[in-house]
Amino acid sequence: MSDHILSVTGLRASIAGQQVVEDVTFAVPPTGITAVLGRNGAGKTSTIRGILGLIHRKGEVRLAGERIDALATHRIVQRGVGYVPEDREVFAKLSVAENLALAERQRKPRREFVDSLFPDLVARRDQPAGTLSGGQQQMVSVARALLNDNRLLLVDEPTKGLAPKIVTEVADALAQASDTVPMLLVEQNLDVVRRLAQDVVVIADGRVVHTGSAAELLADDELTQRLLGVHADGEETEATTGEVHA
């Protein structure tokens, strides 16, 4: 049995022939939350999508010691990898209940657990998902992943563009979920990272440039500025640039 729930070695990935992940190697422990950090365009989302096989990739990916890099995405999901995609990707014309039902992979989904985390969705179960607010759509996206007993969750930018109150609600749900399932979390909000993550992986230009303790990184303002272009309190530095998102 592997000491890590996920290990990634020499991952390279491309989109339409353009290399977006150059050489990524890191491991995710079997408990807690590991945050993936980096400036815009660093390759964070592409790394997640490469792990899942959603884009062309090479390299070695292991789930609890088993190689999964040759498997199709649906086979990886069937092995217990839940995915919360960037930009929510709900089925707009389907109701909240129908969105959730489509995500169920087991005979007894964790409906009570999800309902307790997102009571607002219970009240809106018959409402078309496309008519929900951005925050409510994000709750649907997270809820879909939490319905199943996953071995690992891959969560991509869950608080992006959300109001502070909704950020807190989504972070609360992720914190509760992490008590039972390890998580790889792409997140730009350093307050959320500070609250949730035990470990960090920092990516720049498609390569891992730092791994270690989340608390230690965020306690070092100079290192945070150098790696992320922001102060440890989340304020941007003058050197911060807006590269193309990947």
C-alpha atoms as an extended CHARMM CRD file, in Angstrom:
* protein
*
       246  EXT
         1         1  MET       CA              0.0000000000        0.0000000000        0.0000000000  PROA      1               0.0000000000
         2         2  SER       CA              1.3800000000        3.3880000000       -0.9790000000  PROA      2               0.0000000000
         3         3  ASP       CA              2.0870000000        6.0410000000        1.6430000000  PROA      3               0.0000000000
         4         4  HSD       CA              0.4010000000        8.5120000000       -0.7180000000  PROA      4               0.0000000000
         5         5  ILE       CA             -3.1030000000        8.5020000000       -2.1130000000  PROA      5               0.0000000000
         6         6  LEU       CA             -1.7950000000       10.1750000000       -5.2660000000  PROA      6               0.0000000000
         7         7  SER       CA              1.6860000000       10.3750000000       -6.7260000000  PROA      7               0.0000000000
         8         8  VAL       CA              2.5310000000       12.2210000000       -9.9280000000  PROA      8               0.0000000000
         9         9  THR       CA              5.9210000000       11.7590000000      -11.5970000000  PROA      9               0.0000000000
        10        10  GLY       CA              7.1750000000       13.5980000000      -14.6670000000  PROA      10              0.0000000000
        11        11  LEU       CA              3.7150000000       14.6900000000      -15.7870000000  PROA      11              0.0000000000
        12        12  ARG       CA              3.6630000000       16.4990000000      -19.1190000000  PROA      12              0.0000000000
        13        13  ALA       CA              0.4660000000       17.6420000000      -20.7780000000  PROA      13              0.0000000000
        14        14  SER       CA             -0.5670000000       19.5170000000      -23.8930000000  PROA      14              0.0000000000
        15        15  ILE       CA             -3.6630000000       21.1480000000      -25.3680000000  PROA      15              0.0000000000
        16        16  ALA       CA             -4.0120000000       21.2780000000      -29.1730000000  PROA      16              0.0000000000
        17        17  GLY       CA             -0.3290000000       20.5030000000      -29.4780000000  PROA      17              0.0000000000
        18        18  GLN       CA              0.7860000000       23.2820000000      -27.1100000000  PROA      18              0.0000000000
        19        19  GLN       CA              2.7040000000       22.1310000000      -24.0350000000  PROA      19              0.0000000000
        20        20  VAL       CA              0.9780000000       23.4310000000      -20.8800000000  PROA      20              0.0000000000
        21        21  VAL       CA              2.5430000000       21.1600000000      -18.2470000000  PROA      21              0.0000000000
        22        22  GLU       CA              6.2890000000       20.6850000000      -18.6430000000  PROA      22              0.0000000000
        23        23  ASP       CA              7.4530000000       18.4290000000      -15.8140000000  PROA      23              0.0000000000
        24        24  VAL       CA              5.3170000000       18.0530000000      -12.6810000000  PROA      24              0.0000000000
        25        25  THR       CA              6.2040000000       15.7170000000       -9.8150000000  PROA      25              0.0000000000
        26        26  PHE       CA              4.5480000000       15.6820000000       -6.3940000000  PROA      26              0.0000000000
        27        27  ALA       CA              2.6250000000       13.4400000000       -3.9760000000  PROA      27              0.0000000000
        28        28  VAL       CA             -0.5850000000       13.8320000000       -1.9930000000  PROA      28              0.0000000000
        29        29  PRO       CA             -0.7990000000       12.3060000000        1.5050000000  PROA      29              0.0000000000
        30        30  PRO       CA             -3.7100000000       10.0110000000        2.4040000000  PROA      30              0.0000000000
        31        31  THR       CA             -5.3540000000       12.5990000000        4.6650000000  PROA      31              0.0000000000
        32        32  GLY       CA             -6.0330000000       16.3360000000        4.6400000000  PROA      32              0.0000000000
        33        33  ILE       CA             -5.8870000000       18.9450000000        1.9030000000  PROA      33              0.0000000000
        34        34  THR       CA             -2.9630000000       19.6670000000       -0.4030000000  PROA      34              0.0000000000
        35        35  ALA       CA             -3.2400000000       23.0360000000       -2.1800000000  PROA      35              0.0000000000
        36        36  VAL       CA             -1.8810000000       23.6790000000       -5.6620000000  PROA      36              0.0000000000
        37        37  LEU       CA             -0.7450000000       27.3020000000       -5.9520000000  PROA      37              0.0000000000
        38        38  GLY       CA              0.7610000000       29.4490000000       -8.6720000000  PROA      38              0.0000000000
        39        39  ARG       CA              0.2890000000       32.6070000000      -10.7050000000  PROA      39              0.0000000000
        40        40  ASN       CA             -2.2960000000       32.7830000000      -13.4740000000  PROA      40              0.0000000000
        41        41  GLY       CA             -1.2130000000       30.6360000000      -16.4040000000  PROA      41              0.0000000000
        42        42  ALA       CA              1.2100000000       28.5520000000      -14.3450000000  PROA      42              0.0000000000
        43        43  GLY       CA             -0.4270000000       25.2560000000      -15.3410000000  PROA      43              0.0000000000
        44        44  LYS       CA             -2.4710000000       24.4450000000      -12.2170000000  PROA      44              0.0000000000
        45        45  THR       CA             -5.7600000000       23.5890000000      -13.9280000000  PROA      45              0.0000000000
        46        46  SER       CA             -3.9100000000       21.7890000000      -16.7090000000  PROA      46              0.0000000000
        47        47  THR       CA             -2.1670000000       19.6410000000      -14.0980000000  PROA      47              0.0000000000
        48        48  ILE       CA             -5.5230000000       18.5910000000      -12.6300000000  PROA      48              0.0000000000
        49        49  ARG       CA             -6.9240000000       17.9050000000      -16.0840000000  PROA      49              0.0000000000
        50        50  GLY       CA             -3.7950000000       15.9650000000      -16.9990000000  PROA      50              0.0000000000
        51        51  ILE       CA             -4.1100000000       13.7620000000      -13.9200000000  PROA      51              0.0000000000
        52        52  LEU       CA             -7.6740000000       12.9500000000      -14.9670000000  PROA      52              0.0000000000
        53        53  GLY       CA             -6.7750000000       12.3520000000      -18.5940000000  PROA      53              0.0000000000
        54        54  LEU       CA             -8.9950000000       15.1850000000      -19.8060000000  PROA      54              0.0000000000
        55        55  ILE       CA             -6.1020000000       16.4890000000      -21.9060000000  PROA      55              0.0000000000
        56        56  HSD       CA             -3.2560000000       14.6490000000      -23.6150000000  PROA      56              0.0000000000
        57        57  ARG       CA             -0.6470000000       13.6950000000      -21.0420000000  PROA      57              0.0000000000
        58        58  LYS       CA              2.4780000000       11.6390000000      -20.5030000000  PROA      58              0.0000000000
        59        59  GLY       CA              4.2120000000       10.6160000000      -17.2870000000  PROA      59              0.0000000000
        60        60  GLU       CA              3.2730000000        8.4570000000      -14.3350000000  PROA      60              0.0000000000
        61        61  VAL       CA              0.1680000000        8.9300000000      -12.1680000000  PROA      61              0.0000000000
        62        62  ARG       CA             -0.5760000000        6.5050000000       -9.3350000000  PROA      62              0.0000000000
        63        63  LEU       CA             -3.6740000000        6.2630000000       -7.1550000000  PROA      63              0.0000000000
        64        64  ALA       CA             -2.8360000000        4.4460000000       -3.9040000000  PROA      64              0.0000000000
        65        65  GLY       CA              0.0570000000        2.7950000000       -5.7120000000  PROA      65              0.0000000000
        66        66  GLU       CA             -1.9040000000        1.7240000000       -8.8150000000  PROA      66              0.0000000000
        67        67  ARG       CA             -0.9290000000        3.3060000000      -12.1090000000  PROA      67              0.0000000000
        68        68  ILE       CA             -3.8770000000        5.1360000000      -13.6700000000  PROA      68              0.0000000000
        69        69  ASP       CA             -2.1790000000        7.2230000000      -16.3610000000  PROA      69              0.0000000000
        70        70  ALA       CA             -3.1780000000        4.7750000000      -19.1050000000  PROA      70              0.0000000000
        71        71  LEU       CA             -6.8440000000        4.7910000000      -18.0640000000  PROA      71              0.0000000000
        72        72  ALA       CA             -9.6630000000        6.7770000000      -19.6290000000  PROA      72              0.0000000000
        73        73  THR       CA            -11.1560000000        9.5320000000      -17.4810000000  PROA      73              0.0000000000
        74        74  HSD       CA            -14.3240000000        7.5980000000      -16.6320000000  PROA      74              0.0000000000
        75        75  ARG       CA            -12.2490000000        4.6380000000      -15.4280000000  PROA      75              0.0000000000
        76        76  ILE       CA            -10.2750000000        6.9390000000      -13.1370000000  PROA      76              0.0000000000
        77        77  VAL       CA            -13.5150000000        8.3510000000      -11.7320000000  PROA      77              0.0000000000
        78        78  GLN       CA            -14.8350000000        4.8210000000      -11.1950000000  PROA      78              0.0000000000
        79        79  ARG       CA            -11.7820000000        4.1050000000       -9.0530000000  PROA      79              0.0000000000
        80        80  GLY       CA            -12.9390000000        6.7770000000       -6.6340000000  PROA      80              0.0000000000
        81        81  VAL       CA            -11.6040000000       10.1080000000       -7.8750000000  PROA      81              0.0000000000
        82        82  GLY       CA            -14.1430000000       12.9270000000       -7.5400000000  PROA      82              0.0000000000
        83        83  TYR       CA            -13.7570000000       16.1070000000       -9.5880000000  PROA      83              0.0000000000
        84        84  VAL       CA            -15.0420000000       19.6430000000       -9.0310000000  PROA      84              0.0000000000
        85        85  PRO       CA            -14.1830000000       21.4530000000      -12.2770000000  PROA      85              0.0000000000
        86        86  GLU       CA            -13.2450000000       25.0700000000      -12.7000000000  PROA      86              0.0000000000
        87        87  ASP       CA            -16.2290000000       27.2490000000      -13.7170000000  PROA      87              0.0000000000
        88        88  ARG       CA            -18.7750000000       24.8210000000      -12.1850000000  PROA      88              0.0000000000
        89        89  GLU       CA            -20.0050000000       23.2030000000      -15.4250000000  PROA      89              0.0000000000
        90        90  VAL       CA            -23.5260000000       22.4710000000      -14.1860000000  PROA      90              0.0000000000
        91        91  PHE       CA            -26.2370000000       21.2710000000      -16.5760000000  PROA      91              0.0000000000
        92        92  ALA       CA            -28.1060000000       24.5510000000      -16.8880000000  PROA      92              0.0000000000
        93        93  LYS       CA            -31.4490000000       23.2240000000      -18.1220000000  PROA      93              0.0000000000
        94        94  LEU       CA            -31.6400000000       20.4070000000      -15.5840000000  PROA      94              0.0000000000
        95        95  SER       CA            -32.9090000000       20.9140000000      -12.0390000000  PROA      95              0.0000000000
        96        96  VAL       CA            -30.6390000000       20.8500000000       -9.0170000000  PROA      96              0.0000000000
        97        97  ALA       CA            -31.9810000000       17.3860000000       -8.1510000000  PROA      97              0.0000000000
        98        98  GLU       CA            -31.3140000000       16.1160000000      -11.6830000000  PROA      98              0.0000000000
        99        99  ASN       CA            -27.7660000000       17.5000000000      -11.6340000000  PROA      99              0.0000000000
       100       100  LEU       CA            -27.1090000000       15.6230000000       -8.4140000000  PROA      100             0.0000000000
       101       101  ALA       CA            -28.7710000000       12.4170000000       -9.5950000000  PROA      101             0.0000000000
       102       102  LEU       CA            -26.5290000000       12.2930000000      -12.6700000000  PROA      102             0.0000000000
       103       103  ALA       CA            -23.4570000000       12.3240000000      -10.4040000000  PROA      103             0.0000000000
       104       104  GLU       CA            -24.4940000000        9.3430000000       -8.2700000000  PROA      104             0.0000000000
       105       105  ARG       CA            -22.1960000000        6.3470000000       -8.7270000000  PROA      105             0.0000000000
       106       106  GLN       CA            -23.2400000000        4.1460000000       -5.8010000000  PROA      106             0.0000000000
       107       107  ARG       CA            -26.4240000000        2.4830000000       -4.5760000000  PROA      107             0.0000000000
       108       108  LYS       CA            -26.6320000000        4.6490000000       -1.4730000000  PROA      108             0.0000000000
       109       109  PRO       CA            -25.3200000000        8.1270000000       -2.2770000000  PROA      109             0.0000000000
       110       110  ARG       CA            -24.5200000000       10.4650000000        0.6080000000  PROA      110             0.0000000000
       111       111  ARG       CA            -27.6170000000       12.5960000000        0.1690000000  PROA      111             0.0000000000
       112       112  GLU       CA            -28.1230000000       13.4040000000        3.8470000000  PROA      112             0.0000000000
       113       113  PHE       CA            -24.5180000000       14.5600000000        4.1680000000  PROA      113             0.0000000000
       114       114  VAL       CA            -24.7970000000       16.7770000000        1.0880000000  PROA      114             0.0000000000
       115       115  ASP       CA            -28.1630000000       18.1740000000        2.2280000000  PROA      115             0.0000000000
       116       116  SER       CA            -26.6660000000       19.0710000000        5.6050000000  PROA      116             0.0000000000
       117       117  LEU       CA            -23.7960000000       20.9290000000        3.9330000000  PROA      117             0.0000000000
       118       118  PHE       CA            -25.9700000000       22.7990000000        1.4300000000  PROA      118             0.0000000000
       119       119  PRO       CA            -29.4670000000       23.3580000000        2.8310000000  PROA      119             0.0000000000
       120       120  ASP       CA            -30.0240000000       26.1080000000        0.2650000000  PROA      120             0.0000000000
       121       121  LEU       CA            -29.9070000000       23.4690000000       -2.4770000000  PROA      121             0.0000000000
       122       122  VAL       CA            -32.5910000000       21.4200000000       -0.7350000000  PROA      122             0.0000000000
       123       123  ALA       CA            -34.9710000000       24.3580000000       -0.9930000000  PROA      123             0.0000000000
       124       124  ARG       CA            -34.0710000000       24.7970000000       -4.6810000000  PROA      124             0.0000000000
       125       125  ARG       CA            -34.0050000000       21.1410000000       -5.7150000000  PROA      125             0.0000000000
       126       126  ASP       CA            -36.6000000000       21.6600000000       -8.4970000000  PROA      126             0.0000000000
       127       127  GLN       CA            -35.0390000000       24.8850000000       -9.8130000000  PROA      127             0.0000000000
       128       128  PRO       CA            -33.1040000000       24.7830000000      -13.1060000000  PROA      128             0.0000000000
       129       129  ALA       CA            -29.4040000000       24.9780000000      -12.2650000000  PROA      129             0.0000000000
       130       130  GLY       CA            -28.8520000000       27.6480000000      -14.8910000000  PROA      130             0.0000000000
       131       131  THR       CA            -31.0760000000       30.0720000000      -12.9700000000  PROA      131             0.0000000000
       132       132  LEU       CA            -29.0370000000       29.7760000000       -9.7590000000  PROA      132             0.0000000000
       133       133  SER       CA            -26.5250000000       32.3700000000       -8.6380000000  PROA      133             0.0000000000
       134       134  GLY       CA            -22.8470000000       31.6900000000       -9.2720000000  PROA      134             0.0000000000
       135       135  GLY       CA            -22.3750000000       30.7070000000       -5.6340000000  PROA      135             0.0000000000
       136       136  GLN       CA            -25.3040000000       28.3060000000       -5.7150000000  PROA      136             0.0000000000
       137       137  GLN       CA            -24.0050000000       26.7280000000       -8.9190000000  PROA      137             0.0000000000
       138       138  GLN       CA            -20.6580000000       26.2100000000       -7.2110000000  PROA      138             0.0000000000
       139       139  MET       CA            -22.4690000000       24.4650000000       -4.3570000000  PROA      139             0.0000000000
       140       140  VAL       CA            -24.0970000000       22.1360000000       -6.9040000000  PROA      140             0.0000000000
       141       141  SER       CA            -20.6850000000       21.4000000000       -8.4060000000  PROA      141             0.0000000000
       142       142  VAL       CA            -19.1570000000       20.5760000000       -5.0130000000  PROA      142             0.0000000000
       143       143  ALA       CA            -22.2380000000       18.6150000000       -3.9340000000  PROA      143             0.0000000000
       144       144  ARG       CA            -22.0180000000       16.3710000000       -7.0070000000  PROA      144             0.0000000000
       145       145  ALA       CA            -18.5160000000       15.2880000000       -6.0120000000  PROA      145             0.0000000000
       146       146  LEU       CA            -19.4460000000       14.7320000000       -2.3730000000  PROA      146             0.0000000000
       147       147  LEU       CA            -22.3600000000       12.4050000000       -3.1170000000  PROA      147             0.0000000000
       148       148  ASN       CA            -20.0060000000        9.4770000000       -3.5690000000  PROA      148             0.0000000000
       149       149  ASP       CA            -17.5240000000        7.7720000000       -1.2700000000  PROA      149             0.0000000000
       150       150  ASN       CA            -14.4250000000        8.9420000000       -3.1040000000  PROA      150             0.0000000000
       151       151  ARG       CA            -10.8360000000        8.0240000000       -2.3220000000  PROA      151             0.0000000000
       152       152  LEU       CA             -9.6230000000       11.4340000000       -3.5330000000  PROA      152             0.0000000000
       153       153  LEU       CA            -11.1770000000       14.7480000000       -4.5330000000  PROA      153             0.0000000000
       154       154  LEU       CA             -9.6850000000       17.0440000000       -7.1780000000  PROA      154             0.0000000000
       155       155  VAL       CA            -11.1610000000       20.5110000000       -6.6260000000  PROA      155             0.0000000000
       156       156  ASP       CA            -10.3420000000       23.3040000000       -9.0720000000  PROA      156             0.0000000000
       157       157  GLU       CA            -10.8030000000       26.9660000000       -8.0520000000  PROA      157             0.0000000000
       158       158  PRO       CA            -13.9830000000       26.4410000000       -5.9700000000  PROA      158             0.0000000000
       159       159  THR       CA            -14.1370000000       30.0130000000       -4.6090000000  PROA      159             0.0000000000
       160       160  LYS       CA            -13.2550000000       31.9290000000       -7.7880000000  PROA      160             0.0000000000
       161       161  GLY       CA            -15.5510000000       34.9020000000       -8.3320000000  PROA      161             0.0000000000
       162       162  LEU       CA            -17.7180000000       34.2280000000       -5.2790000000  PROA      162             0.0000000000
       163       163  ALA       CA            -18.9090000000       36.7330000000       -2.6890000000  PROA      163             0.0000000000
       164       164  PRO       CA            -17.1170000000       36.5280000000        0.6880000000  PROA      164             0.0000000000
       165       165  LYS       CA            -20.1230000000       34.9360000000        2.4340000000  PROA      165             0.0000000000
       166       166  ILE       CA            -20.3480000000       32.1950000000       -0.1970000000  PROA      166             0.0000000000
       167       167  VAL       CA            -16.5800000000       31.6680000000       -0.0770000000  PROA      167             0.0000000000
       168       168  THR       CA            -16.9510000000       30.9070000000        3.6190000000  PROA      168             0.0000000000
       169       169  GLU       CA            -19.8200000000       28.4790000000        2.9980000000  PROA      169             0.0000000000
       170       170  VAL       CA            -17.9160000000       26.5990000000        0.2920000000  PROA      170             0.0000000000
       171       171  ALA       CA            -14.7810000000       26.4930000000        2.4720000000  PROA      171             0.0000000000
       172       172  ASP       CA            -16.8740000000       25.1540000000        5.3660000000  PROA      172             0.0000000000
       173       173  ALA       CA            -18.1550000000       22.3380000000        3.1540000000  PROA      173             0.0000000000
       174       174  LEU       CA            -14.6710000000       21.4550000000        1.9230000000  PROA      174             0.0000000000
       175       175  ALA       CA            -13.3440000000       21.4470000000        5.4780000000  PROA      175             0.0000000000
       176       176  GLN       CA            -16.0230000000       18.9680000000        6.5520000000  PROA      176             0.0000000000
       177       177  ALA       CA            -15.4590000000       16.8080000000        3.4840000000  PROA      177             0.0000000000
       178       178  SER       CA            -11.7130000000       16.6750000000        4.1350000000  PROA      178             0.0000000000
       179       179  ASP       CA            -12.3740000000       14.8930000000        7.4180000000  PROA      179             0.0000000000
       180       180  THR       CA            -13.2560000000       11.7940000000        5.4000000000  PROA      180             0.0000000000
       181       181  VAL       CA            -11.4880000000       12.1570000000        2.0330000000  PROA      181             0.0000000000
       182       182  PRO       CA             -8.1050000000       13.6220000000        1.0110000000  PROA      182             0.0000000000
       183       183  MET       CA             -8.2070000000       16.5270000000       -1.4020000000  PROA      183             0.0000000000
       184       184  LEU       CA             -6.0340000000       18.1870000000       -4.0370000000  PROA      184             0.0000000000
       185       185  LEU       CA             -7.2350000000       21.7880000000       -4.1710000000  PROA      185             0.0000000000
       186       186  VAL       CA             -6.3660000000       24.4610000000       -6.7340000000  PROA      186             0.0000000000
       187       187  GLU       CA             -7.0570000000       27.7660000000       -4.9830000000  PROA      187             0.0000000000
       188       188  GLN       CA             -6.0030000000       31.4160000000       -5.3850000000  PROA      188             0.0000000000
       189       189  ASN       CA             -7.5620000000       32.7210000000       -2.1630000000  PROA      189             0.0000000000
       190       190  LEU       CA             -4.7400000000       32.5020000000        0.3650000000  PROA      190             0.0000000000
       191       191  ASP       CA             -7.1240000000       32.9450000000        3.2980000000  PROA      191             0.0000000000
       192       192  VAL       CA             -8.8930000000       29.7710000000        2.1760000000  PROA      192             0.0000000000
       193       193  VAL       CA             -5.5530000000       27.9980000000        1.6990000000  PROA      193             0.0000000000
       194       194  ARG       CA             -4.4180000000       29.1180000000        5.1380000000  PROA      194             0.0000000000
       195       195  ARG       CA             -7.5780000000       27.7340000000        6.6940000000  PROA      195             0.0000000000
       196       196  LEU       CA             -7.8330000000       24.4430000000        4.8170000000  PROA      196             0.0000000000
       197       197  ALA       CA             -4.4820000000       23.2080000000        3.5380000000  PROA      197             0.0000000000
       198       198  GLN       CA             -1.7720000000       21.2860000000        5.3340000000  PROA      198             0.0000000000
       199       199  ASP       CA              0.5530000000       20.9990000000        2.3520000000  PROA      199             0.0000000000
       200       200  VAL       CA              1.2390000000       23.0440000000       -0.7850000000  PROA      200             0.0000000000
       201       201  VAL       CA              2.5490000000       22.4190000000       -4.2750000000  PROA      201             0.0000000000
       202       202  VAL       CA              3.6080000000       25.5690000000       -6.1510000000  PROA      202             0.0000000000
       203       203  ILE       CA              3.6980000000       25.4450000000       -9.9560000000  PROA      203             0.0000000000
       204       204  ALA       CA              5.3770000000       27.9690000000      -12.2590000000  PROA      204             0.0000000000
       205       205  ASP       CA              5.6750000000       27.6800000000      -16.0310000000  PROA      205             0.0000000000
       206       206  GLY       CA              4.3430000000       24.1310000000      -15.9520000000  PROA      206             0.0000000000
       207       207  ARG       CA              6.8770000000       22.8960000000      -13.3780000000  PROA      207             0.0000000000
       208       208  VAL       CA              6.8250000000       22.3210000000       -9.6250000000  PROA      208             0.0000000000
       209       209  VAL       CA              9.0210000000       24.9440000000       -7.9630000000  PROA      209             0.0000000000
       210       210  HSD       CA              8.1400000000       24.3820000000       -4.3080000000  PROA      210             0.0000000000
       211       211  THR       CA              6.5100000000       21.7890000000       -2.0590000000  PROA      211             0.0000000000
       212       212  GLY       CA              6.0850000000       21.8060000000        1.7000000000  PROA      212             0.0000000000
       213       213  SER       CA              3.9850000000       22.9960000000        4.5920000000  PROA      213             0.0000000000
       214       214  ALA       CA              1.2030000000       25.4520000000        3.7710000000  PROA      214             0.0000000000
       215       215  ALA       CA              1.6330000000       27.1970000000        7.1210000000  PROA      215             0.0000000000
       216       216  GLU       CA              5.3740000000       27.6230000000        6.6310000000  PROA      216             0.0000000000
       217       217  LEU       CA              4.9980000000       29.0550000000        3.1200000000  PROA      217             0.0000000000
       218       218  LEU       CA              2.3020000000       31.5380000000        4.1460000000  PROA      218             0.0000000000
       219       219  ALA       CA              4.3270000000       32.5960000000        7.1840000000  PROA      219             0.0000000000
       220       220  ASP       CA              7.2030000000       33.6070000000        4.8720000000  PROA      220             0.0000000000
       221       221  ASP       CA              6.0890000000       36.7970000000        3.1200000000  PROA      221             0.0000000000
       222       222  GLU       CA              9.2440000000       37.0750000000        1.0080000000  PROA      222             0.0000000000
       223       223  LEU       CA              8.8820000000       33.5070000000       -0.2920000000  PROA      223             0.0000000000
       224       224  THR       CA              5.1680000000       33.9670000000       -0.9510000000  PROA      224             0.0000000000
       225       225  GLN       CA              5.8930000000       37.1380000000       -2.9430000000  PROA      225             0.0000000000
       226       226  ARG       CA              8.6260000000       35.4550000000       -4.9490000000  PROA      226             0.0000000000
       227       227  LEU       CA              6.6150000000       32.3410000000       -5.7820000000  PROA      227             0.0000000000
       228       228  LEU       CA              3.1140000000       33.7600000000       -6.1450000000  PROA      228             0.0000000000
       229       229  GLY       CA              3.5200000000       37.4840000000       -6.7590000000  PROA      229             0.0000000000
       230       230  VAL       CA              1.3580000000       38.3160000000       -3.7480000000  PROA      230             0.0000000000
       231       231  HSD       CA              1.9840000000       39.0480000000       -0.1040000000  PROA      231             0.0000000000
       232       232  ALA       CA              1.0970000000       36.3200000000        2.3760000000  PROA      232             0.0000000000
       233       233  ASP       CA             -2.0190000000       38.3330000000        3.2560000000  PROA      233             0.0000000000
       234       234  GLY       CA             -3.1880000000       38.0260000000       -0.3470000000  PROA      234             0.0000000000
       235       235  GLU       CA             -2.3450000000       41.5660000000       -1.4750000000  PROA      235             0.0000000000
       236       236  GLU       CA             -0.7880000000       41.7390000000       -4.9420000000  PROA      236             0.0000000000
       237       237  THR       CA              2.7450000000       43.0180000000       -5.3640000000  PROA      237             0.0000000000
       238       238  GLU       CA              3.7300000000       45.4550000000       -8.1180000000  PROA      238             0.0000000000
       239       239  ALA       CA              5.4790000000       42.6040000000       -9.9190000000  PROA      239             0.0000000000
       240       240  THR       CA              2.2870000000       40.5510000000      -10.2670000000  PROA      240             0.0000000000
       241       241  THR       CA              1.4480000000       39.9160000000      -13.9030000000  PROA      241             0.0000000000
       242       242  GLY       CA             -1.6230000000       38.6020000000      -15.6540000000  PROA      242             0.0000000000
       243       243  GLU       CA             -0.4790000000       35.6880000000      -17.7690000000  PROA      243             0.0000000000
       244       244  VAL       CA             -2.9410000000       33.7000000000      -19.8740000000  PROA      244             0.0000000000
       245       245  HSD       CA             -4.8950000000       31.2910000000      -17.7050000000  PROA      245             0.0000000000
       246       246  ALA       CA             -4.1580000000       27.6100000000      -18.0910000000  PROA      246             0.0000000000
